[in-house]
Amino acid sequence: MTHQDTIVALATASGSGAIAIIRLSGSDAISIVDNQFKSVVTGKLLKKQSTHTIHLGHVIEDQRVFDEVLVSVFKNPNSYTGEDVVEISCHGSLYIQQEIIQLFLRKGCRMATAGEFTLRAFLNGKLDLSQAEAVADLIASENEASHQVAMQQMRGGFSSEIAKLREELLNFASLIELELDFAEEDVEFADRSQFKELVNRITFVLKRLIDSFAVGNVIKNGIPVAIVGEPNVGKSTLLNALLNEDRAIVSEIPGTTRDTIEDEISIGGIGFRFIDTAGIRETEDLVESIGIKKTFEKIDQAQVVVYLFDSSNTISDLKNIQIEIEKIKNKYPQKPLLIIANKIDQLDDSALAELQNRIEGIQLLSAKTGFGVEQLTNSLLNLINTGALRNNETIVTNSRHYDALLKAFEEIQKVKNGLETGLSGDLLAIDIRQALYHFGEITGEITNDDLLGNIFANFCIGK
């Protein structure tokens, strides 16, 4: 597809609203709009106006007036796409939006494809590829943490760190390549001790970025938390208390929840996806047994498990509760487990003391009254390592970047081993080129049409 023509699309969300913004980009954007725009100032032409200016007038065709609008003009190269860009703020009627877009399609524009404005920004050097991907992450951000990470990446925090490493490695690669031209003279232009220091520093940075993906993936996608336990211990009541709404059906009848119920909230800027599961027990009810099977599937998928039990019925049966807790610990040894005693509002002080003495690390809760809910949310936050986020360190959230970093790390390890074993310059150069290739994949120095198609297909049309 050519990227030399002029494109048009709705830049605001689809649907009726107070206003809508229609965006055009391309070499003819200003002239096309100029021909269909009548300013309130007689004789004003958009093409003669300064960049980054706004003009009041009407969109017209012959004698027909479509709407009174504000037209914003951004002249190349000082625009989002690096091309001439015009944004028309019209009234938010669906009819008006479509009529204006159809008008510009008749006058020589083409409908933009998904993410084409940002693709043009990348192709014109306004953004590198990782920054362009961060635009989509920013639009999709649903909590403070994901927003902060996307903003940091869009400003070039990640790409600048990668670009700096790539530049330093490229300088040494050039010296290694130069040595190959003077192979018969047996000279070394690249100081091997300095090169080892650089490789060690690159190894350290790559490892830190790779390790950050565990946190970044959690921030971007939210943390799945499975609420499990026997029937009628208050799992649905707890979910409702966490969400502060009646999301799940609450009943005194055991086995009410027969399927998993999920909802997400933000706690301390981090997204948590809570999963209310069917109660775990022996049952001959076919539907309930399917729900219990799904419970174990959700535990497999969860990153945190909250085990809830009814403290009002189990003072005399704590041994069985301890057995169930041990089963979960043994089956999921890597998963953080929070043990919660619910319905403590029905216990006296002596019963509470016995409960805390018998089960180590227990948290007390009354989902019905809300007591202990804040402590639970604080415990969940403490499980998440967001120190890097608070320190504004670079955090990797994109699986494509993560894959490229792993491959770059592998090649850098080959270079490191080659330096330690005295590998010849020509073989070192091969591994260095491969590492540079994977660095370039992240920032977009190395791309292909399929890669760009996959990335920008996930964008909305007007971005």
mmCIF file of N, CA and C in Angstrom, residues 326-437:
data_model
loop_
_atom_site.group_PDB
_atom_site.id
_atom_site.type_symbol
_atom_site.label_atom_id
_atom_site.label_comp_id
_atom_site.label_asym_id
_atom_site.label_seq_id
_atom_site.Cartn_x
_atom_site.Cartn_y
_atom_site.Cartn_z
ATOM 1 N N GLU A 326 -2.365 -27.301 52.965
ATOM 2 C CA GLU A 326 -1.138 -27.988 52.572
ATOM 3 C C GLU A 326 -1.252 -28.583 51.174
ATOM 4 N N LYS A 327 -2.450 -29.080 50.838
ATOM 5 C CA LYS A 327 -2.659 -29.623 49.489
ATOM 6 C C LYS A 327 -2.412 -28.559 48.429
ATOM 7 N N ILE A 328 -2.957 -27.360 48.667
ATOM 8 C CA ILE A 328 -2.782 -26.269 47.702
ATOM 9 C C ILE A 328 -1.313 -25.852 47.628
ATOM 10 N N LYS A 329 -0.657 -25.771 48.801
ATOM 11 C CA LYS A 329 0.757 -25.396 48.813
ATOM 12 C C LYS A 329 1.607 -26.408 48.054
ATOM 13 N N ASN A 330 1.304 -27.683 48.234
ATOM 14 C CA ASN A 330 2.084 -28.730 47.564
ATOM 15 C C ASN A 330 1.824 -28.769 46.059
ATOM 16 N N LYS A 331 0.571 -28.522 45.676
ATOM 17 C CA LYS A 331 0.225 -28.573 44.253
ATOM 18 C C LYS A 331 0.709 -27.338 43.505
ATOM 19 N N TYR A 332 0.719 -26.172 44.209
ATOM 20 C CA TYR A 332 1.130 -24.915 43.554
ATOM 21 C C TYR A 332 2.216 -24.237 44.402
ATOM 22 N N PRO A 333 3.399 -24.854 44.491
ATOM 23 C CA PRO A 333 4.438 -24.333 45.401
ATOM 24 C C PRO A 333 4.970 -22.960 45.001
ATOM 25 N N GLN A 334 4.861 -22.613 43.719
ATOM 26 C CA GLN A 334 5.413 -21.340 43.249
ATOM 27 C C GLN A 334 4.427 -20.181 43.362
ATOM 28 N N LYS A 335 3.168 -20.480 43.657
ATOM 29 C CA LYS A 335 2.152 -19.424 43.685
ATOM 30 C C LYS A 335 2.013 -18.840 45.094
ATOM 31 N N PRO A 336 2.019 -17.505 45.215
ATOM 32 C CA PRO A 336 1.746 -16.901 46.529
ATOM 33 C C PRO A 336 0.351 -17.299 47.005
ATOM 34 N N LEU A 337 0.248 -17.676 48.284
ATOM 35 C CA LEU A 337 -1.021 -18.127 48.854
ATOM 36 C C LEU A 337 -1.363 -17.260 50.058
ATOM 37 N N LEU A 338 -2.533 -16.621 50.006
ATOM 38 C CA LEU A 338 -3.037 -15.850 51.133
ATOM 39 C C LEU A 338 -4.154 -16.652 51.798
ATOM 40 N N ILE A 339 -4.022 -16.909 53.109
ATOM 41 C CA ILE A 339 -5.005 -17.715 53.839
ATOM 42 C C ILE A 339 -5.900 -16.766 54.629
ATOM 43 N N ILE A 340 -7.181 -16.801 54.331
ATOM 44 C CA ILE A 340 -8.120 -15.835 54.898
ATOM 45 C C ILE A 340 -9.212 -16.551 55.696
ATOM 46 N N ALA A 341 -9.360 -16.156 56.951
ATOM 47 C CA ALA A 341 -10.455 -16.671 57.787
ATOM 48 C C ALA A 341 -11.609 -15.686 57.718
ATOM 49 N N ASN A 342 -12.694 -16.094 57.085
ATOM 50 C CA ASN A 342 -13.849 -15.211 56.893
ATOM 51 C C ASN A 342 -14.870 -15.398 58.026
ATOM 52 N N LYS A 343 -15.813 -14.467 58.102
ATOM 53 C CA LYS A 343 -16.927 -14.481 59.062
ATOM 54 C C LYS A 343 -16.447 -14.387 60.504
ATOM 55 N N ILE A 344 -15.359 -13.627 60.722
ATOM 56 C CA ILE A 344 -14.837 -13.519 62.093
ATOM 57 C C ILE A 344 -15.759 -12.679 62.973
ATOM 58 N N ASP A 345 -16.721 -11.980 62.357
ATOM 59 C CA ASP A 345 -17.684 -11.211 63.160
ATOM 60 C C ASP A 345 -18.557 -12.127 64.012
ATOM 61 N N GLN A 346 -18.531 -13.443 63.707
ATOM 62 C CA GLN A 346 -19.334 -14.402 64.463
ATOM 63 C C GLN A 346 -18.533 -15.098 65.565
ATOM 64 N N LEU A 347 -17.255 -14.693 65.753
ATOM 65 C CA LEU A 347 -16.391 -15.346 66.752
ATOM 66 C C LEU A 347 -16.136 -14.429 67.938
ATOM 67 N N ASP A 348 -15.908 -15.031 69.107
ATOM 68 C CA ASP A 348 -15.503 -14.238 70.270
ATOM 69 C C ASP A 348 -13.970 -14.166 70.308
ATOM 70 N N ASP A 349 -13.437 -13.411 71.253
ATOM 71 C CA ASP A 349 -11.991 -13.174 71.317
ATOM 72 C C ASP A 349 -11.191 -14.452 71.516
ATOM 73 N N SER A 350 -11.667 -15.352 72.356
ATOM 74 C CA SER A 350 -10.923 -16.593 72.615
ATOM 75 C C SER A 350 -10.859 -17.475 71.369
ATOM 76 N N ALA A 351 -11.971 -17.533 70.628
ATOM 77 C CA ALA A 351 -11.992 -18.328 69.390
ATOM 78 C C ALA A 351 -11.040 -17.728 68.354
ATOM 79 N N LEU A 352 -10.985 -16.392 68.279
ATOM 80 C CA LEU A 352 -10.066 -15.729 67.346
ATOM 81 C C LEU A 352 -8.619 -16.034 67.702
ATOM 82 N N ALA A 353 -8.311 -15.994 68.994
ATOM 83 C CA ALA A 353 -6.947 -16.273 69.450
ATOM 84 C C ALA A 353 -6.534 -17.700 69.098
ATOM 85 N N GLU A 354 -7.445 -18.661 69.310
ATOM 86 C CA GLU A 354 -7.150 -20.063 68.981
ATOM 87 C C GLU A 354 -6.912 -20.232 67.485
ATOM 88 N N LEU A 355 -7.714 -19.543 66.701
ATOM 89 C CA LEU A 355 -7.598 -19.612 65.239
ATOM 90 C C LEU A 355 -6.224 -19.123 64.790
ATOM 91 N N GLN A 356 -5.782 -17.995 65.326
ATOM 92 C CA GLN A 356 -4.499 -17.416 64.923
ATOM 93 C C GLN A 356 -3.324 -18.256 65.406
ATOM 94 N N ASN A 357 -3.488 -18.926 66.539
ATOM 95 C CA ASN A 357 -2.412 -19.780 67.048
ATOM 96 C C ASN A 357 -2.264 -21.060 66.229
ATOM 97 N N ARG A 358 -3.379 -21.558 65.718
ATOM 98 C CA ARG A 358 -3.373 -22.863 65.034
ATOM 99 C C ARG A 358 -2.914 -22.759 63.577
ATOM 100 N N ILE A 359 -3.224 -21.634 62.903
ATOM 101 C CA ILE A 359 -2.885 -21.506 61.472
ATOM 102 C C ILE A 359 -1.949 -20.315 61.289
ATOM 103 N N GLU A 360 -0.730 -20.599 60.867
ATOM 104 C CA GLU A 360 0.302 -19.568 60.738
ATOM 105 C C GLU A 360 0.009 -18.651 59.543
ATOM 106 N N GLY A 361 0.235 -17.362 59.730
ATOM 107 C CA GLY A 361 0.113 -16.389 58.642
ATOM 108 C C GLY A 361 -1.296 -16.090 58.213
ATOM 109 N N ILE A 362 -2.275 -16.453 59.035
ATOM 110 C CA ILE A 362 -3.674 -16.264 58.676
ATOM 111 C C ILE A 362 -4.049 -14.779 58.741
ATOM 112 N N GLN A 363 -4.976 -14.366 57.848
ATOM 113 C CA GLN A 363 -5.531 -13.019 57.903
ATOM 114 C C GLN A 363 -7.010 -13.109 58.261
ATOM 115 N N LEU A 364 -7.454 -12.197 59.108
ATOM 116 C CA LEU A 364 -8.840 -12.203 59.577
ATOM 117 C C LEU A 364 -9.691 -11.284 58.697
ATOM 118 N N LEU A 365 -10.927 -11.752 58.430
ATOM 119 C CA LEU A 365 -11.772 -11.003 57.502
ATOM 120 C C LEU A 365 -13.236 -11.205 57.842
ATOM 121 N N SER A 366 -13.997 -10.144 57.608
ATOM 122 C CA SER A 366 -15.451 -10.276 57.570
ATOM 123 C C SER A 366 -15.909 -9.617 56.283
ATOM 124 N N ALA A 367 -16.096 -10.443 55.253
ATOM 125 C CA ALA A 367 -16.496 -9.902 53.955
ATOM 126 C C ALA A 367 -17.839 -9.193 54.051
ATOM 127 N N LYS A 368 -18.667 -9.629 55.014
ATOM 128 C CA LYS A 368 -19.997 -9.042 55.178
ATOM 129 C C LYS A 368 -19.921 -7.613 55.712
ATOM 130 N N THR A 369 -19.041 -7.376 56.693
ATOM 131 C CA THR A 369 -18.931 -6.037 57.291
ATOM 132 C C THR A 369 -17.838 -5.198 56.645
ATOM 133 N N GLY A 370 -16.929 -5.847 55.907
ATOM 134 C CA GLY A 370 -15.823 -5.124 55.273
ATOM 135 C C GLY A 370 -14.549 -5.119 56.093
ATOM 136 N N PHE A 371 -14.592 -5.663 57.305
ATOM 137 C CA PHE A 371 -13.388 -5.712 58.137
ATOM 138 C C PHE A 371 -12.337 -6.616 57.480
ATOM 139 N N GLY A 372 -11.112 -6.125 57.381
ATOM 140 C CA GLY A 372 -10.013 -6.922 56.848
ATOM 141 C C GLY A 372 -9.838 -6.829 55.342
ATOM 142 N N VAL A 373 -10.787 -6.197 54.627
ATOM 143 C CA VAL A 373 -10.671 -6.099 53.168
ATOM 144 C C VAL A 373 -9.475 -5.227 52.793
ATOM 145 N N GLU A 374 -9.290 -4.127 53.517
ATOM 146 C CA GLU A 374 -8.154 -3.240 53.223
ATOM 147 C C GLU A 374 -6.825 -3.945 53.478
ATOM 148 N N GLN A 375 -6.757 -4.733 54.554
ATOM 149 C CA GLN A 375 -5.531 -5.489 54.831
ATOM 150 C C GLN A 375 -5.244 -6.485 53.708
ATOM 151 N N LEU A 376 -6.304 -7.104 53.174
ATOM 152 C CA LEU A 376 -6.141 -8.045 52.069
ATOM 153 C C LEU A 376 -5.592 -7.346 50.835
ATOM 154 N N THR A 377 -6.145 -6.182 50.499
ATOM 155 C CA THR A 377 -5.664 -5.452 49.314
ATOM 156 C C THR A 377 -4.215 -5.005 49.509
ATOM 157 N N ASN A 378 -3.851 -4.624 50.730
ATOM 158 C CA ASN A 378 -2.456 -4.248 50.998
ATOM 159 C C ASN A 378 -1.524 -5.451 50.845
ATOM 160 N N SER A 379 -1.993 -6.616 51.273
ATOM 161 C CA SER A 379 -1.187 -7.845 51.127
ATOM 162 C C SER A 379 -0.966 -8.169 49.656
ATOM 163 N N LEU A 380 -2.009 -7.971 48.847
ATOM 164 C CA LEU A 380 -1.878 -8.222 47.412
ATOM 165 C C LEU A 380 -0.854 -7.277 46.788
ATOM 166 N N LEU A 381 -0.906 -6.009 47.189
ATOM 167 C CA LEU A 381 0.062 -5.041 46.655
ATOM 168 C C LEU A 381 1.485 -5.394 47.067
ATOM 169 N N ASN A 382 1.656 -5.887 48.290
ATOM 170 C CA ASN A 382 2.995 -6.233 48.770
ATOM 171 C C ASN A 382 3.604 -7.393 48.002
ATOM 172 N N LEU A 383 2.760 -8.207 47.369
ATOM 173 C CA LEU A 383 3.269 -9.337 46.596
ATOM 174 C C LEU A 383 3.874 -8.904 45.264
ATOM 175 N N ILE A 384 3.540 -7.682 44.830
ATOM 176 C CA ILE A 384 3.971 -7.212 43.511
ATOM 177 C C ILE A 384 5.181 -6.303 43.663
ATOM 178 N N ASN A 385 6.238 -6.650 42.949
ATOM 179 C CA ASN A 385 7.461 -5.842 43.004
ATOM 180 C C ASN A 385 7.334 -4.677 42.042
ATOM 181 N N THR A 386 6.927 -3.514 42.551
ATOM 182 C CA THR A 386 6.809 -2.329 41.693
ATOM 183 C C THR A 386 7.892 -1.312 42.012
ATOM 184 N N GLY A 387 8.969 -1.759 42.652
ATOM 185 C CA GLY A 387 10.058 -0.837 42.963
ATOM 186 C C GLY A 387 10.625 -0.196 41.716
ATOM 187 N N ALA A 388 10.743 -0.985 40.635
ATOM 188 C CA ALA A 388 11.260 -0.447 39.381
ATOM 189 C C ALA A 388 10.360 0.650 38.846
ATOM 190 N N LEU A 389 9.061 0.478 39.030
ATOM 191 C CA LEU A 389 8.104 1.470 38.548
ATOM 192 C C LEU A 389 8.254 2.768 39.337
ATOM 193 N N ARG A 390 8.369 2.640 40.657
ATOM 194 C CA ARG A 390 8.497 3.828 41.493
ATOM 195 C C ARG A 390 9.801 4.562 41.211
ATOM 196 N N ASN A 391 10.847 3.826 40.810
ATOM 197 C CA ASN A 391 12.139 4.444 40.539
ATOM 198 C C ASN A 391 12.287 4.895 39.093
ATOM 199 N N ASN A 392 11.195 4.780 38.314
ATOM 200 C CA ASN A 392 11.207 5.191 36.904
ATOM 201 C C ASN A 392 12.227 4.403 36.083
ATOM 202 N N GLU A 393 12.504 3.175 36.467
ATOM 203 C CA GLU A 393 13.381 2.335 35.666
ATOM 204 C C GLU A 393 12.617 1.831 34.442
ATOM 205 N N THR A 394 13.387 1.442 33.419
ATOM 206 C CA THR A 394 12.770 0.920 32.211
ATOM 207 C C THR A 394 12.176 -0.454 32.488
ATOM 208 N N ILE A 395 10.918 -0.633 32.114
ATOM 209 C CA ILE A 395 10.218 -1.903 32.311
ATOM 210 C C ILE A 395 9.724 -2.397 30.958
ATOM 211 N N VAL A 396 10.018 -3.641 30.642
ATOM 212 C CA VAL A 396 9.602 -4.239 29.370
ATOM 213 C C VAL A 396 8.214 -4.853 29.536
ATOM 214 N N THR A 397 7.275 -4.441 28.691
ATOM 215 C CA THR A 397 5.908 -4.971 28.758
ATOM 216 C C THR A 397 5.498 -5.682 27.479
ATOM 217 N N ASN A 398 6.298 -5.533 26.425
ATOM 218 C CA ASN A 398 5.930 -6.038 25.104
ATOM 219 C C ASN A 398 6.604 -7.385 24.860
ATOM 220 N N SER A 399 5.826 -8.406 24.516
ATOM 221 C CA SER A 399 6.389 -9.756 24.325
ATOM 222 C C SER A 399 7.333 -9.805 23.126
ATOM 223 N N ARG A 400 7.098 -8.960 22.110
ATOM 224 C CA ARG A 400 8.007 -8.919 20.953
ATOM 225 C C ARG A 400 9.373 -8.389 21.385
ATOM 226 N N HIS A 401 9.373 -7.341 22.202
ATOM 227 C CA HIS A 401 10.630 -6.801 22.717
ATOM 228 C C HIS A 401 11.337 -7.837 23.591
ATOM 229 N N TYR A 402 10.566 -8.530 24.413
ATOM 230 C CA TYR A 402 11.127 -9.546 25.304
ATOM 231 C C TYR A 402 11.828 -10.641 24.502
ATOM 232 N N ASP A 403 11.191 -11.089 23.432
ATOM 233 C CA ASP A 403 11.768 -12.132 22.583
ATOM 234 C C ASP A 403 13.063 -11.642 21.930
ATOM 235 N N ALA A 404 13.059 -10.394 21.436
ATOM 236 C CA ALA A 404 14.260 -9.839 20.802
ATOM 237 C C ALA A 404 15.392 -9.681 21.817
ATOM 238 N N LEU A 405 15.055 -9.285 23.041
ATOM 239 C CA LEU A 405 16.071 -9.145 24.089
ATOM 240 C C LEU A 405 16.699 -10.494 24.441
ATOM 241 N N LEU A 406 15.864 -11.530 24.513
ATOM 242 C CA LEU A 406 16.397 -12.871 24.795
ATOM 243 C C LEU A 406 17.379 -13.308 23.713
ATOM 244 N N LYS A 407 17.025 -13.047 22.463
ATOM 245 C CA LYS A 407 17.905 -13.432 21.347
ATOM 246 C C LYS A 407 19.186 -12.603 21.350
ATOM 247 N N ALA A 408 19.068 -11.291 21.653
ATOM 248 C CA ALA A 408 20.256 -10.440 21.735
ATOM 249 C C ALA A 408 21.164 -10.909 22.868
ATOM 250 N N PHE A 409 20.558 -11.282 23.995
ATOM 251 C CA PHE A 409 21.324 -11.758 25.148
ATOM 252 C C PHE A 409 22.100 -13.025 24.784
ATOM 253 N N GLU A 410 21.438 -13.907 24.051
ATOM 254 C CA GLU A 410 22.094 -15.157 23.623
ATOM 255 C C GLU A 410 23.309 -14.866 22.749
ATOM 256 N N GLU A 411 23.169 -13.904 21.827
ATOM 257 C CA GLU A 411 24.286 -13.571 20.938
ATOM 258 C C GLU A 411 25.416 -12.876 21.704
ATOM 259 N N ILE A 412 25.048 -12.020 22.665
ATOM 260 C CA ILE A 412 26.070 -11.338 23.464
ATOM 261 C C ILE A 412 26.855 -12.345 24.304
ATOM 262 N N GLN A 413 26.165 -13.389 24.776
ATOM 263 C CA GLN A 413 26.864 -14.447 25.522
ATOM 264 C C GLN A 413 27.873 -15.148 24.628
ATOM 265 N N LYS A 414 27.525 -15.333 23.353
ATOM 266 C CA LYS A 414 28.465 -15.935 22.394
ATOM 267 C C LYS A 414 29.683 -15.037 22.201
ATOM 268 N N VAL A 415 29.427 -13.712 22.110
ATOM 269 C CA VAL A 415 30.531 -12.756 21.962
ATOM 270 C C VAL A 415 31.427 -12.806 23.203
ATOM 271 N N LYS A 416 30.814 -12.853 24.375
ATOM 272 C CA LYS A 416 31.572 -12.903 25.634
ATOM 273 C C LYS A 416 32.444 -14.156 25.704
ATOM 274 N N ASN A 417 31.857 -15.289 25.345
ATOM 275 C CA ASN A 417 32.628 -16.548 25.342
ATOM 276 C C ASN A 417 33.755 -16.491 24.312
ATOM 277 N N GLY A 418 33.463 -15.859 23.171
ATOM 278 C CA GLY A 418 34.480 -15.732 22.126
ATOM 279 C C GLY A 418 35.663 -14.894 22.580
ATOM 280 N N LEU A 419 35.386 -13.816 23.304
ATOM 281 C CA LEU A 419 36.471 -12.970 23.825
ATOM 282 C C LEU A 419 37.306 -13.727 24.849
ATOM 283 N N GLU A 420 36.639 -14.516 25.683
ATOM 284 C CA GLU A 420 37.351 -15.261 26.735
ATOM 285 C C GLU A 420 38.214 -16.380 26.159
ATOM 286 N N THR A 421 37.805 -16.934 25.016
ATOM 287 C CA THR A 421 38.553 -18.055 24.416
ATOM 288 C C THR A 421 39.455 -17.610 23.270
ATOM 289 N N GLY A 422 39.508 -16.288 23.022
ATOM 290 C CA GLY A 422 40.380 -15.782 21.965
ATOM 291 C C GLY A 422 39.886 -16.090 20.577
ATOM 292 N N LEU A 423 38.583 -16.074 20.365
ATOM 293 C CA LEU A 423 38.001 -16.360 19.054
ATOM 294 C C LEU A 423 38.462 -15.328 18.029
ATOM 295 N N SER A 424 38.629 -15.758 16.809
ATOM 296 C CA SER A 424 39.109 -14.863 15.754
ATOM 297 C C SER A 424 38.091 -13.762 15.458
ATOM 298 N N GLY A 425 38.584 -12.647 14.939
ATOM 299 C CA GLY A 425 37.746 -11.472 14.692
ATOM 300 C C GLY A 425 36.604 -11.735 13.737
ATOM 301 N N ASP A 426 36.823 -12.568 12.698
ATOM 302 C CA ASP A 426 35.759 -12.816 11.721
ATOM 303 C C ASP A 426 34.585 -13.556 12.343
ATOM 304 N N LEU A 427 34.880 -14.491 13.268
ATOM 305 C CA LEU A 427 33.798 -15.217 13.943
ATOM 306 C C LEU A 427 33.106 -14.341 14.985
ATOM 307 N N LEU A 428 33.899 -13.493 15.672
ATOM 308 C CA LEU A 428 33.302 -12.546 16.607
ATOM 309 C C LEU A 428 32.332 -11.617 15.884
ATOM 310 N N ALA A 429 32.727 -11.188 14.709
ATOM 311 C CA ALA A 429 31.915 -10.241 13.937
ATOM 312 C C ALA A 429 30.542 -10.816 13.603
ATOM 313 N N ILE A 430 30.480 -12.123 13.353
ATOM 314 C CA ILE A 430 29.198 -12.757 13.021
ATOM 315 C C ILE A 430 28.228 -12.648 14.192
ATOM 316 N N ASP A 431 28.721 -12.970 15.401
ATOM 317 C CA ASP A 431 27.856 -12.905 16.589
ATOM 318 C C ASP A 431 27.463 -11.464 16.915
ATOM 319 N N ILE A 432 28.385 -10.522 16.707
ATOM 320 C CA ILE A 432 28.080 -9.107 16.963
ATOM 321 C C ILE A 432 26.988 -8.624 16.018
ATOM 322 N N ARG A 433 27.097 -9.007 14.745
ATOM 323 C CA ARG A 433 26.078 -8.596 13.765
ATOM 324 C C ARG A 433 24.702 -9.118 14.163
ATOM 325 N N GLN A 434 24.651 -10.356 14.660
ATOM 326 C CA GLN A 434 23.373 -10.936 15.070
ATOM 327 C C GLN A 434 22.780 -10.189 16.259
ATOM 328 N N ALA A 435 23.628 -9.821 17.213
ATOM 329 C CA ALA A 435 23.156 -9.049 18.368
ATOM 330 C C ALA A 435 22.619 -7.692 17.915
ATOM 331 N N LEU A 436 23.357 -7.037 17.010
ATOM 332 C CA LEU A 436 22.911 -5.749 16.477
ATOM 333 C C LEU A 436 21.583 -5.881 15.749
ATOM 334 N N TYR A 437 21.410 -6.989 15.058
ATOM 335 C CA TYR A 437 20.164 -7.239 14.333
ATOM 336 C C TYR A 437 18.978 -7.273 15.298
#
